PDB file of C-alpha atoms in Angstrom:
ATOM      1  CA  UNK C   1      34.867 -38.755 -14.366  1.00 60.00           C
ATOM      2  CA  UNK C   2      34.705 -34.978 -13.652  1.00 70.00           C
ATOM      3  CA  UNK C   3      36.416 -33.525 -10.500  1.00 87.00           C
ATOM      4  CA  UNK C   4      35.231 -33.587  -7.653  1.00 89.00           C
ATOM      5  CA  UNK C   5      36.124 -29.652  -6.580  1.00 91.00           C
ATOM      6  CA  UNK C   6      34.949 -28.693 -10.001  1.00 93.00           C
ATOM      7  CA  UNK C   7      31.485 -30.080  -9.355  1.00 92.00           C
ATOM      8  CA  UNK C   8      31.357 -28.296  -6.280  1.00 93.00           C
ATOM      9  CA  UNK C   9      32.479 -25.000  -7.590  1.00 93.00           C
ATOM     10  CA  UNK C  10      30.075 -25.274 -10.278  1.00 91.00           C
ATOM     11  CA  UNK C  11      27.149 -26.168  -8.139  1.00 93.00           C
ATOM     12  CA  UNK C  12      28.155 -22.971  -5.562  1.00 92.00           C
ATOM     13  CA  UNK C  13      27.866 -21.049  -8.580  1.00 92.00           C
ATOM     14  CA  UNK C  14      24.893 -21.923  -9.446  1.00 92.00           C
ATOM     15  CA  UNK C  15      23.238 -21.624  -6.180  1.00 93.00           C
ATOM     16  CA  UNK C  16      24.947 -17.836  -5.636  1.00 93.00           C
ATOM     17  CA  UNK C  17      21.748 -16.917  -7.181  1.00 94.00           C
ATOM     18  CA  UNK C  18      19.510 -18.849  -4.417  1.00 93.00           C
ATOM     19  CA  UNK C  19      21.999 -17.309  -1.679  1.00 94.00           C
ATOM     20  CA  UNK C  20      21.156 -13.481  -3.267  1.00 94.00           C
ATOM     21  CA  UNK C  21      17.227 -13.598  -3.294  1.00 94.00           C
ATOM     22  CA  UNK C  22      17.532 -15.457   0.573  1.00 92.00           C
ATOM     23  CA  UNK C  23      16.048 -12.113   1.845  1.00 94.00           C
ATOM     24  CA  UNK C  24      12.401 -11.407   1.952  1.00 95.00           C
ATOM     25  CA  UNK C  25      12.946  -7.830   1.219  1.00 96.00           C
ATOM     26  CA  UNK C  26      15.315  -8.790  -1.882  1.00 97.00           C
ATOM     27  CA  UNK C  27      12.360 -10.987  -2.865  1.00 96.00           C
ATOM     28  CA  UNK C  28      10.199  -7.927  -2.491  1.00 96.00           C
ATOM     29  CA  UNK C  29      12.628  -5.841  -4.467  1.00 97.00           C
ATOM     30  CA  UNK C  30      12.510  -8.404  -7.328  1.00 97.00           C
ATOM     31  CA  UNK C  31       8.160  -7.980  -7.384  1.00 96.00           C
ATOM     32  CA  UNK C  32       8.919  -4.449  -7.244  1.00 96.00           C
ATOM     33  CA  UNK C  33      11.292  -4.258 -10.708  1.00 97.00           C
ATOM     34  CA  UNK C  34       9.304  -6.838 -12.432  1.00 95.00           C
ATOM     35  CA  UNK C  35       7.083  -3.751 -13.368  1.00 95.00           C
ATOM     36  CA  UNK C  36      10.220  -1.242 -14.175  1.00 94.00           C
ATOM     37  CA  UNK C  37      13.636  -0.064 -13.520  1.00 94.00           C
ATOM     38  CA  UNK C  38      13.188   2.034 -10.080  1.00 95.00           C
ATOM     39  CA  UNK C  39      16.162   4.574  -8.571  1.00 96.00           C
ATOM     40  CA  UNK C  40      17.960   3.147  -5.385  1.00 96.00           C
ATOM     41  CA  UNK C  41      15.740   6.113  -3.443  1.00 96.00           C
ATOM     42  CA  UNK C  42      12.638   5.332  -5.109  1.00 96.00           C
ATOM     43  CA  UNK C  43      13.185   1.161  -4.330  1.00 97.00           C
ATOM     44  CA  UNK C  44      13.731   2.420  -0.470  1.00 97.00           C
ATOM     45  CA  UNK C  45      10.845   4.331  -0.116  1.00 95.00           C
ATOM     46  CA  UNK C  46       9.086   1.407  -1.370  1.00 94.00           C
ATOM     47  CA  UNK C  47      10.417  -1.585   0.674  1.00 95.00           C
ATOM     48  CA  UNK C  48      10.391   0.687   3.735  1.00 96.00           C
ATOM     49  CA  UNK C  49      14.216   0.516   4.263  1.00 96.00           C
ATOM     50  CA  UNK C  50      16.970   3.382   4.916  1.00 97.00           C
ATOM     51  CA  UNK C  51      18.967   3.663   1.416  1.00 96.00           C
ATOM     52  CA  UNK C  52      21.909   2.312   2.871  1.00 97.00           C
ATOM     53  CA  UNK C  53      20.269  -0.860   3.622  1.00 97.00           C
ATOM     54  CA  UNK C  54      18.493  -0.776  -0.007  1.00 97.00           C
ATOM     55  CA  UNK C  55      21.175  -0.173  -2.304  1.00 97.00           C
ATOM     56  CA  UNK C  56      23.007  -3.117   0.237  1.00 96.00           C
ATOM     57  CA  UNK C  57      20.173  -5.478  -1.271  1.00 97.00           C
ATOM     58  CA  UNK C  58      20.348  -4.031  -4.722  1.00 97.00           C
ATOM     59  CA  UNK C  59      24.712  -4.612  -5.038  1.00 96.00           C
ATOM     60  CA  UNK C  60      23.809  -8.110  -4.060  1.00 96.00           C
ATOM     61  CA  UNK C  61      21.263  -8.894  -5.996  1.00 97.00           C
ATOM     62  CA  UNK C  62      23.561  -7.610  -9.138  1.00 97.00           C
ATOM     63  CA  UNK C  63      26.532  -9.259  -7.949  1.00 95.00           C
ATOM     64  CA  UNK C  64      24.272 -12.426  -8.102  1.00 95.00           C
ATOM     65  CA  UNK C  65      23.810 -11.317 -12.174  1.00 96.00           C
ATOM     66  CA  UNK C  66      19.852 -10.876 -11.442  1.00 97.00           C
ATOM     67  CA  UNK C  67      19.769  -6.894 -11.776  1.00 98.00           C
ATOM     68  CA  UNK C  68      21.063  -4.544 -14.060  1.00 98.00           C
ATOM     69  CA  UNK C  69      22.136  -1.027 -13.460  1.00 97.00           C
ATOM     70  CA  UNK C  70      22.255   2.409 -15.276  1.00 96.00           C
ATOM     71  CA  UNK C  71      22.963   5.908 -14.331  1.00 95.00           C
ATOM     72  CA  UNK C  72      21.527   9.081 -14.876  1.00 93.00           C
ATOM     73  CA  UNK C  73      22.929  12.668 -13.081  1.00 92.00           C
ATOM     74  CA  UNK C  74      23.701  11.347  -9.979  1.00 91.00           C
ATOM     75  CA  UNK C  75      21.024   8.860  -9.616  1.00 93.00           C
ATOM     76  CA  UNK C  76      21.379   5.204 -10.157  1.00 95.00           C
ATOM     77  CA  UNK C  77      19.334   3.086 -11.478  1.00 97.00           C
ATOM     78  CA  UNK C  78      18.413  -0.862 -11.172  1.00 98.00           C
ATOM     79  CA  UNK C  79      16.288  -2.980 -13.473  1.00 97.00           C
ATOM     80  CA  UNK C  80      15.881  -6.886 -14.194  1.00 97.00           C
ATOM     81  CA  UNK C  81      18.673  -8.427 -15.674  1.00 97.00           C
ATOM     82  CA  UNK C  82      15.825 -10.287 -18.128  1.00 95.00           C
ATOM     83  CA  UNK C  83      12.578 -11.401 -18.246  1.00 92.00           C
ATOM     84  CA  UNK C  84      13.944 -14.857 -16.763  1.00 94.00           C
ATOM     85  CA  UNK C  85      14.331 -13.123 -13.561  1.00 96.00           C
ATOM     86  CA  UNK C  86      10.886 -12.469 -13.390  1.00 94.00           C
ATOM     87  CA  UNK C  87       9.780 -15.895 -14.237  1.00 94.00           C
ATOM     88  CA  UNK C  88      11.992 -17.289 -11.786  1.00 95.00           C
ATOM     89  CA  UNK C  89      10.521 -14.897  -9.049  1.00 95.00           C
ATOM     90  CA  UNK C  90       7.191 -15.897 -10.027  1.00 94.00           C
ATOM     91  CA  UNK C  91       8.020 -20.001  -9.755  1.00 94.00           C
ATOM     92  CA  UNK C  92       9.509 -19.339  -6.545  1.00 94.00           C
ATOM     93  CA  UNK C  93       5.999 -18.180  -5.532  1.00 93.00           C
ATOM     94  CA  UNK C  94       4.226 -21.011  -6.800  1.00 93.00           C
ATOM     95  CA  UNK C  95       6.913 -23.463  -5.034  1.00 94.00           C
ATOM     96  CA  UNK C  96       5.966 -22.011  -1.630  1.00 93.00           C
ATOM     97  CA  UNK C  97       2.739 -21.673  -2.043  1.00 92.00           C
ATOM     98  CA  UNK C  98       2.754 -25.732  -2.438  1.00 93.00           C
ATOM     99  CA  UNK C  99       4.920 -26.742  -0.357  1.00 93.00           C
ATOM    100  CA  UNK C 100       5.562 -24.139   2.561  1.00 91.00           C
ATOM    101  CA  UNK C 101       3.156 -24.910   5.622  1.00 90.00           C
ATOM    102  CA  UNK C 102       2.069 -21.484   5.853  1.00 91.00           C
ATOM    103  CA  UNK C 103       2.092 -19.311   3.063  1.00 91.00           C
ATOM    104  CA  UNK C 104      -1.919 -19.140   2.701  1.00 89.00           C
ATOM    105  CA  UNK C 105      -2.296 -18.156   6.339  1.00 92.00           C
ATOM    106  CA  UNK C 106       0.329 -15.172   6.210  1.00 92.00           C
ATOM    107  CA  UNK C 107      -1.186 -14.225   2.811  1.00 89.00           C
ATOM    108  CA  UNK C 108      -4.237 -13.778   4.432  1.00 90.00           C
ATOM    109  CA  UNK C 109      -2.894 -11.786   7.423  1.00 92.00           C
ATOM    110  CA  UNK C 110      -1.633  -9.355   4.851  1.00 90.00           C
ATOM    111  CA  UNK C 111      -4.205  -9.801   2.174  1.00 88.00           C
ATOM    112  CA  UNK C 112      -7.003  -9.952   4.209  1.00 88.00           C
ATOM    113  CA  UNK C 113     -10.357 -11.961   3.240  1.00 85.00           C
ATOM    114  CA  UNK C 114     -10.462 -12.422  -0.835  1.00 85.00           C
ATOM    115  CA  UNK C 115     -13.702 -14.856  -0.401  1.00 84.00           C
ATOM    116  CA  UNK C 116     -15.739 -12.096  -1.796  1.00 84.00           C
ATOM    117  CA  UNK C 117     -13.304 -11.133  -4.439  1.00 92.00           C
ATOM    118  CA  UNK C 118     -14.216 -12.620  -7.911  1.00 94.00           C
ATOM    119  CA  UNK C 119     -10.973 -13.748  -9.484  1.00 95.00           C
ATOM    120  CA  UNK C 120     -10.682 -12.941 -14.000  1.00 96.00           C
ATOM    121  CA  UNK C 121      -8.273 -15.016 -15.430  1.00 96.00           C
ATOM    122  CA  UNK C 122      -5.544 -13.430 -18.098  1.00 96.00           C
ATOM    123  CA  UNK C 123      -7.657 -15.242 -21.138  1.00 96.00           C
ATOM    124  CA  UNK C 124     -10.781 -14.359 -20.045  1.00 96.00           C
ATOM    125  CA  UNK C 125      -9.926 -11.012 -19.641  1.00 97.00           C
ATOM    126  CA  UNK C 126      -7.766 -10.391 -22.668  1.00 97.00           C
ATOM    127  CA  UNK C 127     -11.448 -11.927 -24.915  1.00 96.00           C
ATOM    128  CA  UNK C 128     -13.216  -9.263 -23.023  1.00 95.00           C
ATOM    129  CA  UNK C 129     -11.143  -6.522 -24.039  1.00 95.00           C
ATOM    130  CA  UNK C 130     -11.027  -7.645 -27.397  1.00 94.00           C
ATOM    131  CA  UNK C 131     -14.702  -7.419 -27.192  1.00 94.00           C
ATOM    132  CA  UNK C 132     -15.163  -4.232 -25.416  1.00 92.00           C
ATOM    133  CA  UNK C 133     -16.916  -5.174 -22.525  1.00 91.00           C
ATOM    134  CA  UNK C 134     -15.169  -4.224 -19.804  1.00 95.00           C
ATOM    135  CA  UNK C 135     -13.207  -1.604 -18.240  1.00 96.00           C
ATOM    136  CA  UNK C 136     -10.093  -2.710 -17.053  1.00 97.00           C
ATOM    137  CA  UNK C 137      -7.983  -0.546 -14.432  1.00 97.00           C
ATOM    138  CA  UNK C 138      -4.574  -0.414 -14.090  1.00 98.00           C
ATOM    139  CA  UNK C 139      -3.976   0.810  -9.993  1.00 97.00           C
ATOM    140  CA  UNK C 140      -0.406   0.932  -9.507  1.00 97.00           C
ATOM    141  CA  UNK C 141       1.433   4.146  -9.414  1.00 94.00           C
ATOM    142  CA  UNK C 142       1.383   6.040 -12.762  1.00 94.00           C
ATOM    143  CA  UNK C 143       4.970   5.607 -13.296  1.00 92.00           C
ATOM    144  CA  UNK C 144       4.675   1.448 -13.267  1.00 95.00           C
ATOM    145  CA  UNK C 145       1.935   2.094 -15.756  1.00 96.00           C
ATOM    146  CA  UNK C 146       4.020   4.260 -18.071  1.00 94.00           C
ATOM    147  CA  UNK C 147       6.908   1.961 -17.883  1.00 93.00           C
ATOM    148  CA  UNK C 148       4.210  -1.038 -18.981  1.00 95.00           C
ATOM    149  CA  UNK C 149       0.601  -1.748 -18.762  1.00 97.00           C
ATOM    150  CA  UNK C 150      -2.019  -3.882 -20.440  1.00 98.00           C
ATOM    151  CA  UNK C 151      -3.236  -2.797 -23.471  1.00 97.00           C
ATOM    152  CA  UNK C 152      -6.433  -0.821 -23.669  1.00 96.00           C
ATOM    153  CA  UNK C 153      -6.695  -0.545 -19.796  1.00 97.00           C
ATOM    154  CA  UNK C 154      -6.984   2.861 -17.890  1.00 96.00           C
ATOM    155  CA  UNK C 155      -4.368   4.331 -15.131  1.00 97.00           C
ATOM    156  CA  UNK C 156      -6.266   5.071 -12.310  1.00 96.00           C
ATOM    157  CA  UNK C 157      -3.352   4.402  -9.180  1.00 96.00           C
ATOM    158  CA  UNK C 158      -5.449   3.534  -6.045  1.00 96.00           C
ATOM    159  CA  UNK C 159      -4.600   6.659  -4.477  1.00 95.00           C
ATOM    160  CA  UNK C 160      -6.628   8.210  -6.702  1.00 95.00           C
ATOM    161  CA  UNK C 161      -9.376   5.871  -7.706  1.00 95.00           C
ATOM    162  CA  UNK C 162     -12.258   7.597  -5.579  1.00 92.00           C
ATOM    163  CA  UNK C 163     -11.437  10.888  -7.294  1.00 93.00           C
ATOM    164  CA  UNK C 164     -11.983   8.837 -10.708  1.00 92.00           C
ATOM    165  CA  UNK C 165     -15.117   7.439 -10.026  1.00 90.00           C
ATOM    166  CA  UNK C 166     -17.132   9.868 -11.428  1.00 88.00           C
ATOM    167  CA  UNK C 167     -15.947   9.155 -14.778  1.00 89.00           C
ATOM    168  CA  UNK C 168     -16.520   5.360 -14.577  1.00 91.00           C
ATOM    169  CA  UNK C 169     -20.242   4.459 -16.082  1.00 90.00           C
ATOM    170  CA  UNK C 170     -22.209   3.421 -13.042  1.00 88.00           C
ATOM    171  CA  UNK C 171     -23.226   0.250 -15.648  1.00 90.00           C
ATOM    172  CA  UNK C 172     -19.695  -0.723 -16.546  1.00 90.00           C
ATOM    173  CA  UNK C 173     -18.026  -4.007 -15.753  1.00 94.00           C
ATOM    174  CA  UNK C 174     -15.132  -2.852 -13.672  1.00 96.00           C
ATOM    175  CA  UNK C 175     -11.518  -5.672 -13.922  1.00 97.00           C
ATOM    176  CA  UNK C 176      -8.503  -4.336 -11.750  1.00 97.00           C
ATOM    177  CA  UNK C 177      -5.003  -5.656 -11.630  1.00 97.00           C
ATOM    178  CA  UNK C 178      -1.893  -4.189 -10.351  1.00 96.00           C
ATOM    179  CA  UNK C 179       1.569  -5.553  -9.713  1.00 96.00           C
ATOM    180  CA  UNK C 180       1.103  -9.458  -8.752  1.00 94.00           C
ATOM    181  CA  UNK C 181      -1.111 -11.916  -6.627  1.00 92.00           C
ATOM    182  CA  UNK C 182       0.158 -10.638  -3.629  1.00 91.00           C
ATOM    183  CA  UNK C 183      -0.357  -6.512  -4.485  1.00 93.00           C
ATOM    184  CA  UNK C 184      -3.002  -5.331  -2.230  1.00 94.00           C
ATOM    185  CA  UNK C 185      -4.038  -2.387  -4.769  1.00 95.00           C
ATOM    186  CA  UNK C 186      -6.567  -4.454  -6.814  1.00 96.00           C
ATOM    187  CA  UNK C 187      -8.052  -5.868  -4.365  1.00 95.00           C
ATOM    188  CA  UNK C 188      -8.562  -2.434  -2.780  1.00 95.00           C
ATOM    189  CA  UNK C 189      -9.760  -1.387  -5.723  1.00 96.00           C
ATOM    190  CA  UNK C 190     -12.668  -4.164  -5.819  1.00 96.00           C
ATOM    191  CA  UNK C 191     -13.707  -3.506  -2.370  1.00 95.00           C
ATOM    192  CA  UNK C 192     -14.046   0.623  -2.865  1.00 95.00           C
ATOM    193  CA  UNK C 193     -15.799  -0.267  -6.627  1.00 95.00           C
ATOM    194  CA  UNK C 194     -18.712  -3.232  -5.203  1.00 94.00           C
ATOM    195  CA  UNK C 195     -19.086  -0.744  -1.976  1.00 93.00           C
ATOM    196  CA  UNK C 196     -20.613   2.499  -4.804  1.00 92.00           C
ATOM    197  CA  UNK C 197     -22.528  -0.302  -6.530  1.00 93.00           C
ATOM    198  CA  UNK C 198     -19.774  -1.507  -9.239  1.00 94.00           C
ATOM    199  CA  UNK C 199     -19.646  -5.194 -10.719  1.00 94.00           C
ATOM    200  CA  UNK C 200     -15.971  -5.322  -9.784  1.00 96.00           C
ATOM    201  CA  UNK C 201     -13.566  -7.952  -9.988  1.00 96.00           C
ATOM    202  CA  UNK C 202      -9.530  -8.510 -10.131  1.00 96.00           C
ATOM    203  CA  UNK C 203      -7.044 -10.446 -12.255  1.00 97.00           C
ATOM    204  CA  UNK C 204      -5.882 -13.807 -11.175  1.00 95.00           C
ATOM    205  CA  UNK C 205      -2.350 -11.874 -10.885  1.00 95.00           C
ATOM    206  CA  UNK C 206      -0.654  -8.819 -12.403  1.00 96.00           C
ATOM    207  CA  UNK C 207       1.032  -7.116 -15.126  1.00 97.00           C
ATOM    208  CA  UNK C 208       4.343  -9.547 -15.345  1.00 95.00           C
ATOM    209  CA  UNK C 209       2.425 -12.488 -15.463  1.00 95.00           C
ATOM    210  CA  UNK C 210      -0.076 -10.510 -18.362  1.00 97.00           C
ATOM    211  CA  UNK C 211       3.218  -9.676 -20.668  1.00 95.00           C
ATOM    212  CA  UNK C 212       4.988 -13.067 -19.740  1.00 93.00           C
ATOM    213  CA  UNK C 213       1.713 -14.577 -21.236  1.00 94.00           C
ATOM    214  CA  UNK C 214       2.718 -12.809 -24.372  1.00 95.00           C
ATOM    215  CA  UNK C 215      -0.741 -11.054 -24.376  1.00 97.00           C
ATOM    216  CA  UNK C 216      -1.160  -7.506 -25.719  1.00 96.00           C
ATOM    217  CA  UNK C 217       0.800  -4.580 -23.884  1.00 96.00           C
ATOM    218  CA  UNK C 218       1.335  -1.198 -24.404  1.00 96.00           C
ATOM    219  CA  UNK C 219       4.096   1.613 -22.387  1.00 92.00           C
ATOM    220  CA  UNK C 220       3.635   5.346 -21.732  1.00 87.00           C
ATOM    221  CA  UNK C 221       0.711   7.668 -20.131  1.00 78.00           C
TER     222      UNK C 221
END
């Protein structure tokens, strides 16, 4: 029979990784690398947090194994230890969203109302494209689409998707997605699109869920 004190060691161990993403801006940090390395200052600016604090979440999140790091100059960089990370992040999501009283109400405090958003799942989406039938726009910031993107869809970051409009075909079946189920960009998107008379819609989730699925990607502008 195994000892006692081992078993607990081991099981510590294993939950050190539990213990590191027990943050909600650590979870955020992990949504925000599932679409690319970022530099400690460009992970702050995103998570709304001083540096200090930031690169406090990033050491632990490392020390946990979940993040790797590189440097370049005197910038440092983090990124996903794997794709497992990301999959882990994403059942995490799924787990609350069962089974934490909740969840659905805050999402739609932050969200607002989706009932008039129409929802495209990954298949349907990646026949479409395969057909041609539909435009589908990548919103995030141009550097998340450079680092990754779906293949065959257009960066158009929702900062500048009104400028872009003119070049969208007032006919065209419109698909956005950006970073996850809970990225507010798409769904942006959809509202600005169906307001100047698009047929508009998002993807079920984002672009780690799209590559996880194994379906066709593409990097660079």
């Amino acid at each position: 029979m195994g000892d006692r004190g081992a078993k607990d060691a081991l099981f510590d161990g294993l939950a050190e990784v539990a213990k590191a993403l027990a943050s909600g801006r650590r979870a955020e940090i992990i949504d925000l690398l599932a679409q690319g390395d970022r530099s400690v200052e460009e992970v702050a600016a995103e998570i709304d947090q001083s540096v200090a604090n930031t690169s406090h979440h990033l050491r632990a999140l490392a020390r946990a194994g979940l993040l790797t790091t590189r440097r370049e100059g005197t910038r440092i960089y983090y990124a996903l230890a794997s794709d497992r990370v990301g999959a882990l992040w994403a059942a995490m999501r799924k787990v609350a969203e069962t089974h934490v009283a909740g969840i659905e109400r805050l999402a739609d405090a932050y969200l607002g109302d989706r009932d008039a958003i129409e929802v495209v799942g990954r298949k349907e989406l990646a026949a479409r494209l395969k057909r041609g039938d539909v435009v589908v726009l990548d919103v995030r910031p141009a550097a998340e689409y450079g680092a990754g993107h779906i293949a065959g869809s257009r960066s158009v970051p929702i900062t500048e998707l009104r400028r872009q409009l003119s070049a969208l075909s007032p006919e065209a079946e419109v698909v956005a997605y950006c970073r996850g189920p809970y990225c507010v960009y798409a769904d942006e998107a959809v509202r600005e699109l169906r307001k100047r008379g698009f047929a508009a819609s998002r993807l079920e989730d984002g672009f780690p869920e799209w590559k996880r699925a194994g379906l066709p990607v593409a990097a660079g502008s």
